Coordinates of C-alpha atoms in Angstrom, one line a residue:
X1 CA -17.7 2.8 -14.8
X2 CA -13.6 3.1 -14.2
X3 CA -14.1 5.8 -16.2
X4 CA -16.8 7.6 -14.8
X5 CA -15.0 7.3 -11.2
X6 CA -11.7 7.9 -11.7
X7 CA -9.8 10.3 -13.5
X8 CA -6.9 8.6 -14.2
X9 CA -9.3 6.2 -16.2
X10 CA -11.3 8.9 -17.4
X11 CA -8.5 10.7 -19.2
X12 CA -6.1 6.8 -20.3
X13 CA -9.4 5.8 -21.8
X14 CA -11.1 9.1 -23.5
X15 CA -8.2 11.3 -24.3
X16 CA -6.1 11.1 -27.6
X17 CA -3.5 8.5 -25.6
X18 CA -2.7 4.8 -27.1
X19 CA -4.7 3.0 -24.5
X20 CA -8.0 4.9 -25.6
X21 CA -7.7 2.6 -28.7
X22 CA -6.7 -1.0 -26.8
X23 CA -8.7 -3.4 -25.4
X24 CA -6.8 -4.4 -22.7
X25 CA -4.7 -1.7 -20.6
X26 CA -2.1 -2.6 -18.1
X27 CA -1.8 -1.4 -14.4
X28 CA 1.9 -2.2 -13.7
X29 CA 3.8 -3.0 -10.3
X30 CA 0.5 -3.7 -8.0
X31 CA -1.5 -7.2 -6.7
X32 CA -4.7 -9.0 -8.0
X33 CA -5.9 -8.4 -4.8
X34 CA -5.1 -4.2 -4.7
X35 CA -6.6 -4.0 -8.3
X36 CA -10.1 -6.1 -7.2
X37 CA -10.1 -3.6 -4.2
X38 CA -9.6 -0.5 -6.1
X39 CA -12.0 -1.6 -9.0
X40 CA -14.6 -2.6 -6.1
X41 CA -14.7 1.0 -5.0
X42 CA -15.0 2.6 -7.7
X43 CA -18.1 0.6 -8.8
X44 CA -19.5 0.2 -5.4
X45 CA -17.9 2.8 -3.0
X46 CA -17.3 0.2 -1.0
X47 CA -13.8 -1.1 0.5
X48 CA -13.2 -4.2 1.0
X49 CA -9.3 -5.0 1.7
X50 CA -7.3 -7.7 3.3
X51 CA -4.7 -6.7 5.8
X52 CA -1.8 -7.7 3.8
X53 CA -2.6 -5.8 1.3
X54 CA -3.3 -3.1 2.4
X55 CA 0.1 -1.2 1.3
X56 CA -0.4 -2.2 -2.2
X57 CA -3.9 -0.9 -2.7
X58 CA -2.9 3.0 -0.6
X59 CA 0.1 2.9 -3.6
X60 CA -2.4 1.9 -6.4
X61 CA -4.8 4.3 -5.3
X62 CA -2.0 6.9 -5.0
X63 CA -1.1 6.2 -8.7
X64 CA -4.4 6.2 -9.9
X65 CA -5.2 9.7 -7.8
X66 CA -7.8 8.3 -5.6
X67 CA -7.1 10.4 -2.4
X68 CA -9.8 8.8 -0.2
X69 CA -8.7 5.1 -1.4
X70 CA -5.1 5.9 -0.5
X71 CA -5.8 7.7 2.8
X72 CA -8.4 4.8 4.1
X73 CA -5.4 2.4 3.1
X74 CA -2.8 4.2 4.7
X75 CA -4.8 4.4 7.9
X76 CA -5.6 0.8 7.9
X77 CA -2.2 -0.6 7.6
X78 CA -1.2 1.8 10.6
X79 CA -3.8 0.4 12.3
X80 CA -3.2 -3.1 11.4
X81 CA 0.8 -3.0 13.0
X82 CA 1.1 -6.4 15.0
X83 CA 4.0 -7.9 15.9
X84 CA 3.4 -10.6 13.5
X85 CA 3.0 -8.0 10.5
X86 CA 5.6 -5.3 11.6
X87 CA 8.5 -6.1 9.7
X88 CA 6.7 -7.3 6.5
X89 CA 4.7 -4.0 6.5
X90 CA 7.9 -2.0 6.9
X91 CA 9.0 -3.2 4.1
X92 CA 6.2 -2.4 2.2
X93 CA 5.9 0.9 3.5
X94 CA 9.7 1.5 2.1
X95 CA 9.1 -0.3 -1.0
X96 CA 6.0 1.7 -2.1
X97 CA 7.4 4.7 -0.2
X98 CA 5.2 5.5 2.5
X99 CA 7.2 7.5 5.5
X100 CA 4.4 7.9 7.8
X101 CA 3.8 4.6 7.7
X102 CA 7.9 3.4 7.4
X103 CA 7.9 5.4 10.5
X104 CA 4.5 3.6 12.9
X105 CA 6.6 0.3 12.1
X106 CA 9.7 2.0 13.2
X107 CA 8.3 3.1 16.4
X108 CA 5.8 -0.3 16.9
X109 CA 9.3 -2.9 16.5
X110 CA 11.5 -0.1 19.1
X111 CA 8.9 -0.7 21.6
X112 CA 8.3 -4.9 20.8
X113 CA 11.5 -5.8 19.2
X114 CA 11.5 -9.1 21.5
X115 CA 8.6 -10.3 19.2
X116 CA 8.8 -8.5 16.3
X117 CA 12.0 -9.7 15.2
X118 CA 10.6 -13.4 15.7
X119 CA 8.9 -12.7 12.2
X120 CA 11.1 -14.1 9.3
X121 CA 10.8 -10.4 7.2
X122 CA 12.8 -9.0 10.2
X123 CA 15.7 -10.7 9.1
X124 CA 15.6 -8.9 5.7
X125 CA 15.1 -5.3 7.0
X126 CA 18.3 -3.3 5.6
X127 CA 21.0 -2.2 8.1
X128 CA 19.7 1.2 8.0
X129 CA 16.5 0.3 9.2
X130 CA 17.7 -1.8 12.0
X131 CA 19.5 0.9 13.5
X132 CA 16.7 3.1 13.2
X133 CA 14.8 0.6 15.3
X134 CA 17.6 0.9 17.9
X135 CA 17.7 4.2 17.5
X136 CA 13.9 4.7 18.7
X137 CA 14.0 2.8 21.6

């Protein structure tokens, strides 16, 4: 079925690489939780994701080329942005390299920084970053 879906799958699984001949083949730097999503849609179509992790499964399915995965994931995270979430998802979003993304949390702690900076993650946000969030307001 991973096969069928995806063609990162298709082609690790079928074509003359190592992995065609394993049992087992690892997916590095990603989440349980990104992995059950992304396997989920590609038997079901379905997506189910929690909000925390919604970073992790937009870079899996970036990796793997699922376009749609990645976009839905993307979108959700932006739309996700709280004051509670900001800074962890900024991190994230540089982490796994997502600009557009980097740049919603950016905007989202300028305007709420009272709050957002409440949040333990803020505290861990490189100097770069923090002046960026200065920056914007």
């Amino acid at each position: 079925m991973l096969s069928a879906n995806c063609e990162f799958f298709r082609s690790a699984f079928h074509g003359p690489f190592i992995e065609s001949k394993k049992t087992t083949f690892p997916i590095p730097d990603t989440t349980f939780e990104a992995l059950r999503c992304v396997v989920l849609f590609l038997h079901t179509d379905m997506v189910e994701m929690e909000r925390s992790s919604a970073v992790e499964v937009a870079a899996l399915a970036r990796f793997l080329g699922l376009s749609w995965l990645q976009t839905h994931s993307e979108a959700y995270a932006a739309n996700s942005i709280s004051v509670t979430n900001c800074a962890s998802l900024l991190i994230s979003a540089e982490r796994k390299n997502f600009p557009d993304l980097r740049k919603l949390c950016i905007e989202f702690a300028a305007k709420n920084t009272k709050n957002v900076r409440k949040a333990a993650e803020f505290r861990t946000l490189s100097a770069e970053t923090m002046c960026e969030i200065v920056e914007a307001q």
